[in-house]
Coordinates of C-alpha atoms in Angstrom, one line a residue:
X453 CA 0.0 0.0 0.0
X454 CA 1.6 3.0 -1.4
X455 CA 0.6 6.0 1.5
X456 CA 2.2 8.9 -0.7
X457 CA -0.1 7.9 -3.8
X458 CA -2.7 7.3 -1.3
X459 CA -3.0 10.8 -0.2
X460 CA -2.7 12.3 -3.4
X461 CA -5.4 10.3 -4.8
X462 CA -9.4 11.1 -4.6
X463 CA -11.6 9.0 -2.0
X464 CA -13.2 7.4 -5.4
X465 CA -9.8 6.5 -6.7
X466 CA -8.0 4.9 -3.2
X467 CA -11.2 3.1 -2.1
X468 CA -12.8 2.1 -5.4
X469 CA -9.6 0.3 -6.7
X470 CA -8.4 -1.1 -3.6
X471 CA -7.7 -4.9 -3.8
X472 CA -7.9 -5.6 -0.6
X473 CA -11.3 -6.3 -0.4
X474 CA -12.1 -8.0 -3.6
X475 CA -10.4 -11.7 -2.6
X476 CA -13.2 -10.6 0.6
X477 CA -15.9 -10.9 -1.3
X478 CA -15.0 -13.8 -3.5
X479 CA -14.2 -15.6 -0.1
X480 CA -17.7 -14.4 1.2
X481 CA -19.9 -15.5 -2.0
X482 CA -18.5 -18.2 -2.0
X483 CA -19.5 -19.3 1.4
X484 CA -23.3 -18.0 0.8
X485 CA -22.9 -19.9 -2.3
X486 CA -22.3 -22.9 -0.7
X487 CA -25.1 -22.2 2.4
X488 CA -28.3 -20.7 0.3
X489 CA -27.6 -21.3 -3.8
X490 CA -30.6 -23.1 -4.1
X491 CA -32.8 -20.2 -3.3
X492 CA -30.2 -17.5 -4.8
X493 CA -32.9 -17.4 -8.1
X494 CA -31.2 -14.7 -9.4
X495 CA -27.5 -13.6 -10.3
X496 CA -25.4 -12.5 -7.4
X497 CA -24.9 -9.2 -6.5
X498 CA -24.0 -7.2 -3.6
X499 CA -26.6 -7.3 -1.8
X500 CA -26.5 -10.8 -1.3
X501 CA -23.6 -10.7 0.8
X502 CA -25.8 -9.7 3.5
X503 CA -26.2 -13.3 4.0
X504 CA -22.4 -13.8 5.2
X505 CA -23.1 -13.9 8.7
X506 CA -25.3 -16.2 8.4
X507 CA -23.5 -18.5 6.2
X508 CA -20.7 -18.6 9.0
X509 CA -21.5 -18.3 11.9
X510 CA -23.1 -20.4 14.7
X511 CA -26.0 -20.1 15.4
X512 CA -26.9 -17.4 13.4
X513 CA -26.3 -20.3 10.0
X514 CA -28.9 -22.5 11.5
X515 CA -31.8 -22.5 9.3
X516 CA -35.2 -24.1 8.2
X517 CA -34.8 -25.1 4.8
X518 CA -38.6 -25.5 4.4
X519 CA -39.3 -22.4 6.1
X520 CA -37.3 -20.2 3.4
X521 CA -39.0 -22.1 0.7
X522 CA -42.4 -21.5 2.1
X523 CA -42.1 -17.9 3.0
X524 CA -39.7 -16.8 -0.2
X525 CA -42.4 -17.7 -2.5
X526 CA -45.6 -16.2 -0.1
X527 CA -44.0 -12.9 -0.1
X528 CA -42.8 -13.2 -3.7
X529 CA -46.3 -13.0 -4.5
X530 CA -47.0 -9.8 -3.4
X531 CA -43.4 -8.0 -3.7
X532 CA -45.1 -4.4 -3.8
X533 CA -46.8 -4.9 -0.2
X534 CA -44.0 -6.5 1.3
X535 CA -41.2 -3.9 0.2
X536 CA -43.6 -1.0 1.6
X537 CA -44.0 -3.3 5.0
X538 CA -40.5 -3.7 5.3
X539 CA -39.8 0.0 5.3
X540 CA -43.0 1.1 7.2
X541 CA -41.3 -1.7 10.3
X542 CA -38.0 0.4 10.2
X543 CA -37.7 1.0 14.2
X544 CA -39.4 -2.7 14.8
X545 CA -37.6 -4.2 12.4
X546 CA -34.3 -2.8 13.7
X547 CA -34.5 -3.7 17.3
X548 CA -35.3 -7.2 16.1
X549 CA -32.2 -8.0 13.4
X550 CA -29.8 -6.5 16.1
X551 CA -31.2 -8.4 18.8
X552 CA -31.0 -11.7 16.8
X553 CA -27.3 -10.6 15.6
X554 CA -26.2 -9.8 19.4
X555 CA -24.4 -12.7 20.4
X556 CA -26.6 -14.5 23.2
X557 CA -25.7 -16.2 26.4
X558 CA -26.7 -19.4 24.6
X559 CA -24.7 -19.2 22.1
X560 CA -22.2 -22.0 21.8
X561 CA -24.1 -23.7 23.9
X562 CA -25.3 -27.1 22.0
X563 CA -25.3 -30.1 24.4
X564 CA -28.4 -31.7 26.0
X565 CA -29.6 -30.7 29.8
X566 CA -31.8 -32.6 32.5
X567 CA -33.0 -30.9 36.0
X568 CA -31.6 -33.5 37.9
X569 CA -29.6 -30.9 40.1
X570 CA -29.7 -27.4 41.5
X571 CA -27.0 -26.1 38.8
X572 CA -28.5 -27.8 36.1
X573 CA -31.9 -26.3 37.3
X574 CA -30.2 -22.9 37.6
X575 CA -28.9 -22.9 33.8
X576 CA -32.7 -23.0 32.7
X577 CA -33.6 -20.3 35.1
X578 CA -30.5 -17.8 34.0
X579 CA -29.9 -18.9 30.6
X580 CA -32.3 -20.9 28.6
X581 CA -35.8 -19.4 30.2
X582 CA -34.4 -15.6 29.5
X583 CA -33.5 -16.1 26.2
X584 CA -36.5 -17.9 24.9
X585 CA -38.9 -14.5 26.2
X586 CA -36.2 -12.3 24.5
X587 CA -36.2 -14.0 21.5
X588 CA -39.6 -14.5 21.2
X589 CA -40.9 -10.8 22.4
X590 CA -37.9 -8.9 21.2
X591 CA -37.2 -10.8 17.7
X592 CA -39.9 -13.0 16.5
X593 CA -42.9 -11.3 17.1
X594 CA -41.1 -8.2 15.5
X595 CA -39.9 -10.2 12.6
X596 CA -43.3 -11.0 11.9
X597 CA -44.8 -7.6 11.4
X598 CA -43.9 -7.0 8.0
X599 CA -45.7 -10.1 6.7
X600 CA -48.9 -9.4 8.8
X601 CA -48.7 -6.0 6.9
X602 CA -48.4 -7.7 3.5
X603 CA -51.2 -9.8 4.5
X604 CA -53.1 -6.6 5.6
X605 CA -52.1 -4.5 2.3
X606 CA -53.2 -7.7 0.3
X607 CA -56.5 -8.6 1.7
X608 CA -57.7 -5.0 3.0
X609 CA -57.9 -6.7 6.7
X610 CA -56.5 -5.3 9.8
X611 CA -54.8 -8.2 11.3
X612 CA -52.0 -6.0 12.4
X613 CA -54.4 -4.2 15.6
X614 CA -56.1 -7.8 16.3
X615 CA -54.4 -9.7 18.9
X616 CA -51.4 -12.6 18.8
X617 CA -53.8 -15.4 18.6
X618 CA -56.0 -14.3 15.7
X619 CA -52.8 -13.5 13.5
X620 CA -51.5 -17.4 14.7
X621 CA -54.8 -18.7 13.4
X622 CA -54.4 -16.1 9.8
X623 CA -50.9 -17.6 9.2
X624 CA -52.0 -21.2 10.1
X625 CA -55.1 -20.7 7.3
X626 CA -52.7 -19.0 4.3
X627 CA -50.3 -22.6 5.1
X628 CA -47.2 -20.8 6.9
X629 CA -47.3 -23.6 9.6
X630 CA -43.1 -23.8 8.9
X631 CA -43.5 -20.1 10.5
X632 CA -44.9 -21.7 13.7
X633 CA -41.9 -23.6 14.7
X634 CA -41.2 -22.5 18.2
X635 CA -43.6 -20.8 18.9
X636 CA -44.9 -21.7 22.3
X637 CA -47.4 -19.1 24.1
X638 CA -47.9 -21.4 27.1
X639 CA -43.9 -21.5 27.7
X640 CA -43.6 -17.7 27.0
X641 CA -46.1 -16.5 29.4
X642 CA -45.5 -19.1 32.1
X643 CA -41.6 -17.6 32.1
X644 CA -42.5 -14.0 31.8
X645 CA -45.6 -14.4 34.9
X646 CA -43.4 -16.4 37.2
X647 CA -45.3 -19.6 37.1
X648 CA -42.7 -22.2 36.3
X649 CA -42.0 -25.2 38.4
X650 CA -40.1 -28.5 38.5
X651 CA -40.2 -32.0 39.7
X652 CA -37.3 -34.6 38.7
X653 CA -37.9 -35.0 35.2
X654 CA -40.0 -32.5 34.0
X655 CA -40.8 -28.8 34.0
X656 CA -44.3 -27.7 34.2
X657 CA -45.8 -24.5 32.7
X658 CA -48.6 -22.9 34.0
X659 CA -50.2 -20.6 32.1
X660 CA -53.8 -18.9 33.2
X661 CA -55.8 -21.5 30.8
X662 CA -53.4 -24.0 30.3
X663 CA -50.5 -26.5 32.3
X664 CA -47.9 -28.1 30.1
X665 CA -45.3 -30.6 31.4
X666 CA -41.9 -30.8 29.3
X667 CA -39.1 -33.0 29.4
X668 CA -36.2 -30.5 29.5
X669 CA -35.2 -31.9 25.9
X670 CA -38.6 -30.7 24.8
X671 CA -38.3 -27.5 26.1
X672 CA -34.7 -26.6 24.1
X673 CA -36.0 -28.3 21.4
X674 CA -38.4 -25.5 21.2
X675 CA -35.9 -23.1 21.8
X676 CA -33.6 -24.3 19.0
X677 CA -36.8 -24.4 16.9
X678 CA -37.6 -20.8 17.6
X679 CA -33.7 -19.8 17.2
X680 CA -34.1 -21.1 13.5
X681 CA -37.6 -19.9 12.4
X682 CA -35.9 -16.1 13.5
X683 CA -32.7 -17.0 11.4
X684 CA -35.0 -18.5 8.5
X685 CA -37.1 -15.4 8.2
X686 CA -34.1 -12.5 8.5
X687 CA -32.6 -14.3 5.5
X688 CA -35.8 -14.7 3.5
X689 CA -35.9 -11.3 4.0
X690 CA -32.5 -10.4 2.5
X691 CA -32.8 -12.8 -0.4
X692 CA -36.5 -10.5 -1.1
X693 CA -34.5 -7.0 -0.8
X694 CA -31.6 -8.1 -3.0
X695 CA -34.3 -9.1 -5.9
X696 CA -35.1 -5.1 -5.6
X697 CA -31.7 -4.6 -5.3
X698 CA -31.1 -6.3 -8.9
X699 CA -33.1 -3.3 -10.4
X700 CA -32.9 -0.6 -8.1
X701 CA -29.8 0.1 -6.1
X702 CA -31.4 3.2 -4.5
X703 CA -33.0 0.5 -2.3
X704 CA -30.7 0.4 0.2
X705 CA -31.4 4.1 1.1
X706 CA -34.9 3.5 2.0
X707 CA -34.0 0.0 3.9
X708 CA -34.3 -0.4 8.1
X709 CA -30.6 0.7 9.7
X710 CA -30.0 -2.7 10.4
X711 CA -30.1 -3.9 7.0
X712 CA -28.0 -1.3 5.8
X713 CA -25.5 -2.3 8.7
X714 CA -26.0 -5.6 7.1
X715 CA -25.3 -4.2 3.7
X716 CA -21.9 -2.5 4.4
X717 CA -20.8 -5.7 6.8
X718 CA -21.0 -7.7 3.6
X719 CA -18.9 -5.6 2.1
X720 CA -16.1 -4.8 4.6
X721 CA -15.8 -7.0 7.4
X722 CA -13.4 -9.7 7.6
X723 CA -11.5 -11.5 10.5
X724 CA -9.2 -8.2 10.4
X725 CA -12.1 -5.7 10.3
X726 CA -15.6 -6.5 11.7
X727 CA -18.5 -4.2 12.5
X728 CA -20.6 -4.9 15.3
X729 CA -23.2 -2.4 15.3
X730 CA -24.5 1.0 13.7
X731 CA -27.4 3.4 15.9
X732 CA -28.4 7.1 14.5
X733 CA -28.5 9.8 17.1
X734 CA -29.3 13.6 16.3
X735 CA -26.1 16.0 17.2
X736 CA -26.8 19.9 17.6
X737 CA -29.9 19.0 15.0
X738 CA -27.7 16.9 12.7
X739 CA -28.1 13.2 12.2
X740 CA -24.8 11.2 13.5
X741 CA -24.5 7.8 12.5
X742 CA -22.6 5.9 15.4
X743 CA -20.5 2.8 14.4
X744 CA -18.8 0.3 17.0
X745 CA -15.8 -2.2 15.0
X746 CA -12.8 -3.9 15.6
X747 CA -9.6 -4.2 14.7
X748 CA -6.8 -6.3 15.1
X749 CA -4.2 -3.2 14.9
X750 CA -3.0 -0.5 17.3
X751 CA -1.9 1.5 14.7
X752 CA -3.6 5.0 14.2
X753 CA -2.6 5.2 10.8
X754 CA -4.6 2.0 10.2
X755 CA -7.7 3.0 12.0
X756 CA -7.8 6.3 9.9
X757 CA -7.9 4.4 6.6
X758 CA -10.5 1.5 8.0
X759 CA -12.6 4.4 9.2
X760 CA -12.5 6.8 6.2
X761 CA -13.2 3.4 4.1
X762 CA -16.4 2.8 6.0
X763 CA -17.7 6.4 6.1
X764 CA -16.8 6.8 2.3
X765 CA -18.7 3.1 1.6
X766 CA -21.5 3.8 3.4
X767 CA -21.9 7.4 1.8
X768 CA -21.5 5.9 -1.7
X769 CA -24.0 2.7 -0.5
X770 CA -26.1 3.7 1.9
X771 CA -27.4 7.1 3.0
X772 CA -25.5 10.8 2.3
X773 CA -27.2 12.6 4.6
X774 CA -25.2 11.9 8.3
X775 CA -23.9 15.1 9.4
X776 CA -21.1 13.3 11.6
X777 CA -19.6 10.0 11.6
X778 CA -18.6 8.6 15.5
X779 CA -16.6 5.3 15.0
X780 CA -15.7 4.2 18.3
X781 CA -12.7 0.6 16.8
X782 CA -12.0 -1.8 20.1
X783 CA -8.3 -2.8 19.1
X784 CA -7.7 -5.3 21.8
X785 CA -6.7 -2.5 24.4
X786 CA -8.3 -1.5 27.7
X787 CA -9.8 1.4 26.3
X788 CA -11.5 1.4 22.5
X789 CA -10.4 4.4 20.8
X790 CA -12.7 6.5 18.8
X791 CA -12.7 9.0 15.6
X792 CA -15.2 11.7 14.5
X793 CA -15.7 12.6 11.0
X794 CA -17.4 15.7 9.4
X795 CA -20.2 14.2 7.3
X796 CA -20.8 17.3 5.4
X797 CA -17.1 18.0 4.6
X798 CA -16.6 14.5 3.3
X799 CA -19.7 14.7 0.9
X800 CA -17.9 17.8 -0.3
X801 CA -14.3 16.1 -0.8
X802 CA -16.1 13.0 -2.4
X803 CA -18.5 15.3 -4.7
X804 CA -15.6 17.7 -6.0
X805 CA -13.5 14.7 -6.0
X806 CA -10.8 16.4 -3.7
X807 CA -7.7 14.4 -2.9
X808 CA -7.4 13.3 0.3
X809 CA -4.4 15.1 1.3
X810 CA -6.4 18.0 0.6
X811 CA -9.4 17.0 2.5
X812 CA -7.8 16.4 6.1
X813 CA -10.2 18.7 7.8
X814 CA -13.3 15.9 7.2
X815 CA -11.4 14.4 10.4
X816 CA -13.1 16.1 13.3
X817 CA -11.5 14.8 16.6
X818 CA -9.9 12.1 17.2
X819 CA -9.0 10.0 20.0
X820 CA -6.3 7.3 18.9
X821 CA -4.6 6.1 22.5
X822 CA -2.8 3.8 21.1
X823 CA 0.1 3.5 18.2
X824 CA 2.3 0.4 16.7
X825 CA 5.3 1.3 14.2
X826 CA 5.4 1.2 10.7
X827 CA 7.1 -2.0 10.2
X828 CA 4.6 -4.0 12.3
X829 CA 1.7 -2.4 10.5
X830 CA 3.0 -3.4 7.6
X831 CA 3.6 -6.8 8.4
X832 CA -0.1 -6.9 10.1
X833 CA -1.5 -5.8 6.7
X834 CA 0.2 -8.2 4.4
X835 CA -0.4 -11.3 6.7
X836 CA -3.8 -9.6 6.4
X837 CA -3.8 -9.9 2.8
X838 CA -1.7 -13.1 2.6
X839 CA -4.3 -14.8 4.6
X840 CA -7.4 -13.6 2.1
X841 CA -5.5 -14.7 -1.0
X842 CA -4.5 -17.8 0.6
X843 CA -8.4 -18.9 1.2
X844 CA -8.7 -17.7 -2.2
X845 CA -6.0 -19.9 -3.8
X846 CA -7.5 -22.7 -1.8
X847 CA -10.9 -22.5 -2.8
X848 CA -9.6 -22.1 -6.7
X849 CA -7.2 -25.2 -6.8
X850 CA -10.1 -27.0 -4.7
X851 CA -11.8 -26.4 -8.0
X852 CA -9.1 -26.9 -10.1
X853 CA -8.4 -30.5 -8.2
X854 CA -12.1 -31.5 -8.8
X855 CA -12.5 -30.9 -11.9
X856 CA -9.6 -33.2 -12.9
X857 CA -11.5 -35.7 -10.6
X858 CA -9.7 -35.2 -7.4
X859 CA -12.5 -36.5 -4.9
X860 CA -10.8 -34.3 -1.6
X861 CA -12.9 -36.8 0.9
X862 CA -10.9 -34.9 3.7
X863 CA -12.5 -31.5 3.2
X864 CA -15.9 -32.8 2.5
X865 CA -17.2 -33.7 6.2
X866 CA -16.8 -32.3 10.0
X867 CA -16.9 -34.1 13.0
X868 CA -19.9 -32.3 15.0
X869 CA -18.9 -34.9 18.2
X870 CA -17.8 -37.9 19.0
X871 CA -19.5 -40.0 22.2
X872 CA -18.0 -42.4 24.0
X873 CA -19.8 -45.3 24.4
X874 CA -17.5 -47.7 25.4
X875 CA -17.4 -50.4 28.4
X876 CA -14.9 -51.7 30.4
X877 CA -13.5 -53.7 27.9
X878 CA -14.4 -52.7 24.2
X879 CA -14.2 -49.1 22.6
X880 CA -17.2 -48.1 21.0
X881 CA -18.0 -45.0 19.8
X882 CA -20.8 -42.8 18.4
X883 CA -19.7 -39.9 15.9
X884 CA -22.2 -37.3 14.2
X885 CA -20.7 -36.1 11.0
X886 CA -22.0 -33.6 9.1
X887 CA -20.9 -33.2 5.5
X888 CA -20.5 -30.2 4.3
X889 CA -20.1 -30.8 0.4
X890 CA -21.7 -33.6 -1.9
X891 CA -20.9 -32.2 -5.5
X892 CA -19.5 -34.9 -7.8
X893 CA -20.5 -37.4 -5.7
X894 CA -22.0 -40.3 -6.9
X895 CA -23.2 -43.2 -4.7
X896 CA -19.9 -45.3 -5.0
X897 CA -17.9 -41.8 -4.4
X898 CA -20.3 -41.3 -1.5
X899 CA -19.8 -44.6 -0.1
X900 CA -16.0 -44.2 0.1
X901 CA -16.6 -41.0 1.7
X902 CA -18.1 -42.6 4.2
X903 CA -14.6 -45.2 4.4
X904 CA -12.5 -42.6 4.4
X905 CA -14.6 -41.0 7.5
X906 CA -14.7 -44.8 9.2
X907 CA -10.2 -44.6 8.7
X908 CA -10.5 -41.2 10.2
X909 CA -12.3 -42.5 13.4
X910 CA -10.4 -45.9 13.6
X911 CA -7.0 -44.3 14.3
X912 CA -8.6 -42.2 17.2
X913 CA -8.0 -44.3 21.0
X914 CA -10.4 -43.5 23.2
X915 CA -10.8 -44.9 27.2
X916 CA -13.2 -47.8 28.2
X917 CA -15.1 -46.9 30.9
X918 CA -16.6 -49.1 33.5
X919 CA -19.4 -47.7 35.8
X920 CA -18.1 -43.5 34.8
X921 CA -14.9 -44.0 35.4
X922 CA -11.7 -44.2 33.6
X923 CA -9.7 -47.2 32.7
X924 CA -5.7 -45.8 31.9
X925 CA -4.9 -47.0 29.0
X926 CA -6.9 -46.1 25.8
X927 CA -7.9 -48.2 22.9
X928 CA -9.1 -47.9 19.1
X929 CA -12.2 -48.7 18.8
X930 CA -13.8 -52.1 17.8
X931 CA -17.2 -50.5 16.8
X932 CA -18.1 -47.1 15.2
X933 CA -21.6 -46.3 14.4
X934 CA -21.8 -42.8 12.5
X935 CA -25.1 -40.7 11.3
X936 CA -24.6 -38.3 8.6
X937 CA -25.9 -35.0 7.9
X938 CA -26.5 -32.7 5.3
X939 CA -27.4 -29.2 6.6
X940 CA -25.0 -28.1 9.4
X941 CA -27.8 -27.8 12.5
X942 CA -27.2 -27.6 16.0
X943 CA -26.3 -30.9 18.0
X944 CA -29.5 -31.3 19.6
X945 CA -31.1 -31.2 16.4
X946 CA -29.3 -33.8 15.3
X947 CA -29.7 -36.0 17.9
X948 CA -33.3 -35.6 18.0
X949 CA -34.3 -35.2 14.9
X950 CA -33.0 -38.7 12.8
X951 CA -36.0 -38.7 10.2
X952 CA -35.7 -35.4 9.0
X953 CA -34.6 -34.9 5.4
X954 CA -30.9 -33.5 6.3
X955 CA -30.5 -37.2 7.8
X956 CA -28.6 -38.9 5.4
X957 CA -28.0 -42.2 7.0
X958 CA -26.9 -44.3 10.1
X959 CA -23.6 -46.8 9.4
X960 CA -22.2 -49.5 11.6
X961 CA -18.7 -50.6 11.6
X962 CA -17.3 -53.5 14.1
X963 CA -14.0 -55.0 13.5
X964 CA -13.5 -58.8 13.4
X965 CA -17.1 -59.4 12.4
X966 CA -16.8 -63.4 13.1
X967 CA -16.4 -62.1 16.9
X968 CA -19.1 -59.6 17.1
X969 CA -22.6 -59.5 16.7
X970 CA -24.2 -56.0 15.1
X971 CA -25.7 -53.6 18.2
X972 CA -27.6 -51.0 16.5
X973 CA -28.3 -52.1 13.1
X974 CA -29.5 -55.7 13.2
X975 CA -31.5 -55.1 9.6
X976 CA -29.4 -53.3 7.5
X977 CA -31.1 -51.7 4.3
X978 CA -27.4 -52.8 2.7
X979 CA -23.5 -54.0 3.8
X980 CA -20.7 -53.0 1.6
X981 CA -17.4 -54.2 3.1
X982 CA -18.4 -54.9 6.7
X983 CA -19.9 -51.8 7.2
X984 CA -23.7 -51.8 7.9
X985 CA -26.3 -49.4 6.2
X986 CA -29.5 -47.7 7.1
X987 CA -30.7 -45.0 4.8
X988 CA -33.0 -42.4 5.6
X989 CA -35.7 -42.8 3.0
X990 CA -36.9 -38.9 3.5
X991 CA -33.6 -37.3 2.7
X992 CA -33.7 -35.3 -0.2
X993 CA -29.6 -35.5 -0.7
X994 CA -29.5 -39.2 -2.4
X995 CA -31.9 -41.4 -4.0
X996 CA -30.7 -44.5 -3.0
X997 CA -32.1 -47.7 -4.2
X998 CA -32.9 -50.7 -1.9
X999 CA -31.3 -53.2 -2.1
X1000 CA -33.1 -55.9 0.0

């Protein structure tokens, strides 16, 4: 990076034509790519990368498959009604996207729970109950709104003033049932009145008409359910606005703040440089937009540039009409240090296209604690962009190795987890696999994927246990049993949920075959080289044909 033709040059010219962030963006499309293509109907453009968060991250990239489908093509129907809805919801809808993107106390938090003890008692009472009223008051009935409004601006009704039940019962009768998931008014109120209770197994809920009693696994359940119906409807939502995007970039302008925040985190953030969250204020009768990032460099040379970047792309993308720019960057330091920049004088330096050496004074205050030398901002930058074009060699010779039919099992599956199910003298264990890309593979490609997987597991040693405890010595195990996934989902969900169509199969593997009898699959649908099949006849990934 060239500082002396940097300051010379126009905002246009430095920011427009920088390369750092195209390897970004062909890093993040091609992660949405591989999370939503099948409902990406139209070609990609930038909008789409609003979807980037949730193609990465946990548990934000837990979705319902069915629900998108079901709601993408109801509001597609109507696209007129649902774009005014949208922007009528601003405040409501606001709240409810940066709620859902503010990272929870759940979060991370995927294994089962039982009320057999105080603690585990306390978690549901701290942690679980909370965050099932905040997500349900605070996100999902909020994300609702704008398709009670299209219903409304569609039919003439008024179902917006009725009451919670009534617009239940309208979305049951127009066949959104996916849109339900989760939705639980006895568990709601019972949390938010105070009228929960426990015995040793369950947890009752008493609402004023109504007492439910729930295994604990039913109640998260529920919770997950809820946490994917709020996930499912923010990205049918994005995949809507970027249709309007295709043919009218003004869009953005007239778009909820937290879809613009959305909007500009597709295009800039990375592992180096990540926003976290955008709120307008009103400064001495100006509007300020307020931005909180961070930034893994100390350097105040480096926070100048990432700051001017973000106020020039959101003036070019977004809205011209912020008077002030506060951008407060956490930089891994005790104290986050901030930057104010004259909206006004930057729209004049980008509109006479003034250098940027000449337009200095669009930096109002700033307060940069903290300072690194050159040569380690330097060498933070290009492992910066060493990193980016790394991914992106990766991804291309990925390509490249495919297409001259390189299978690449290894990069094809993750381990979710691995259960030990051992006893005091045989290893056995239980692994959930989800795999994370089929293309290419046909069913005998597919079944030595699922080899490969069986090698990975049998050089693993694991500890027999005999009554919880311990033995010292650890073994490899003499049976495997795997399922396999299509759709990365939470843990629970895939525990659970075995029939569903992202369940691939179950497979059962047991060395020295003459010695051991099968455990879990006694009536295999098929058995290729001592390993035991049972499909899943309501997946959607492989049509497999049976073979008995």
């Amino acid at each position: 990076m060239n500082e002396s033709k940097i300051n010379t040059s126009t905002f246009s010219s430095t920011f427009e034509s920088l390369n750092l962030f195209k390897p970004i963006r062909i890093a993040k499309e091609f992660d949405i790519k591989k999370n939503f293509e099948e409902f990406i109907d139209i070609p990609f453009n930038d909008f789409h990368l609003c979807l980037n968060r949730f193609s990465v991250n946990r548990p934000l990239k837990y979705f319902n498959r069915n629900l998108i489908i079901e709601l993408y093509k109801f509001l597609g129907l109507s696209p007129v009604e649902f774009k005014q809805a949208l922007i009528e919801s601003n405040e409501i809808i606001n709240d409810s996207i940066f709620g859902l993107l503010r990272k929870g106390s759940f979060w991370g938090k995927e294994y089962g729970l039982d009320i057999s003890t105080p603690k585990k008692i306390e978690e549901f009472e701290t942690i679980w109950h909370p965050e099932y009223v905040r997500l349900y008051e605070s996100i999902y009935k909020k994300l609702l709104l704008p398709i009670i409004k299209t219903i409304d601006k569609r039919e003439k009704s008024n179902f917006e003033k009725t009451n919670e039940k009534n617009q239940t019962e309208k979305l049951k009768e127009i066949n959104l049932n996916e849109l339900l998931k989760g939705n639980n008014r006895v568990i709601r109120n019972s949390i938010s009145h105070g009228k929960v209770s426990y015995d040793y197994s369950h947890i009752i809920y008493n609402d004023r008409h109504t007492t439910e009693q729930h295994f604990p696994s039913d109640t998260l359940r529920t919770f997950d359910f809820l946490v994917e119906t709020c996930n499912s409807i923010v990205v049918t939502y994005i995949l809507l606005v970027a249709r309007f995007y295709q043919s009218d970039k003004k869009i953005v302008i007239m778009l909820p703040l937290s879809l613009k925040f959305l909007f500009i985190d597709g295009l800039l953030s990375s592992d180096y440089f990540e926003l976290f969250s955008f709120y307008e204020s009103t400064v001495n009768g100006s509007p300020q937009l307020n931005t909180i990032c961070s930034i893994k460099s100390a350097n105040r040379t480096t926070h100048t540039f990432y700051s001017l970047n973000l106020c020039y792309y959101i003036f070019k993308h977004v809205d011209t009409n912020y008077g002030r720019f506060a951008i407060s960057l956490e930089c891994g330091k005790s104290i986050a240090s901030s930057i104010f920049i004259d909206g006004k004088k930057l729209k004049h330096s980008i509109s006479s296209n003034l250098s940027i050496d000449a337009s200095k004074d669009v930096i109002e205050t700033s307060m940069l604690w903290y300072d690194s030398n050159n040569i380690r901002r330097k060498i933070a930058n290009w492992r910066h962009i060493l990193k980016i074009q790394y991914r992106i060699y990766k991804i291309e010779r990925q390509e490249e190795l495919r297409q001259a039919g390189f299978k690449q099992f290894k990069k094809r599956f993750e381990i979710k987890e691995i259960e030990n199910r051992s006893t005091d003298k045989i290893v056995r264990i239980y692994a959930y696999i989800w795999i994370k890309d089929l293309e290419g593979l046909d069913e005998p490609d597919f079944h030595k994927l699922i080899k490969y997987i069986l090698r990975h597991l049998r050089k693993k040693r694991f500890y027999c246990t005999k009554l919880g405890e311990s033995t010292f010595i650890r073994k490899r195990p003499k049976y495997i049993w795997i399922d396999l996934y299509s759709q990365d989902k939470n843990l629970r969900f895939y525990k659970r949920h075995q029939n569903e169509d992202y369940h691939i199969l179950k497979a059962e593997w047991i060395k020295n075959k003459r010695k051991r009898q099968p455990i879990l699959l006694k009536n295999p649908d098929t058995i290729i080289d001592n390993i035991r099949f049972n499909y899943n006849r309501n997946s959607k990934i492989l049509n497999i044909v049976d073979n008995n």
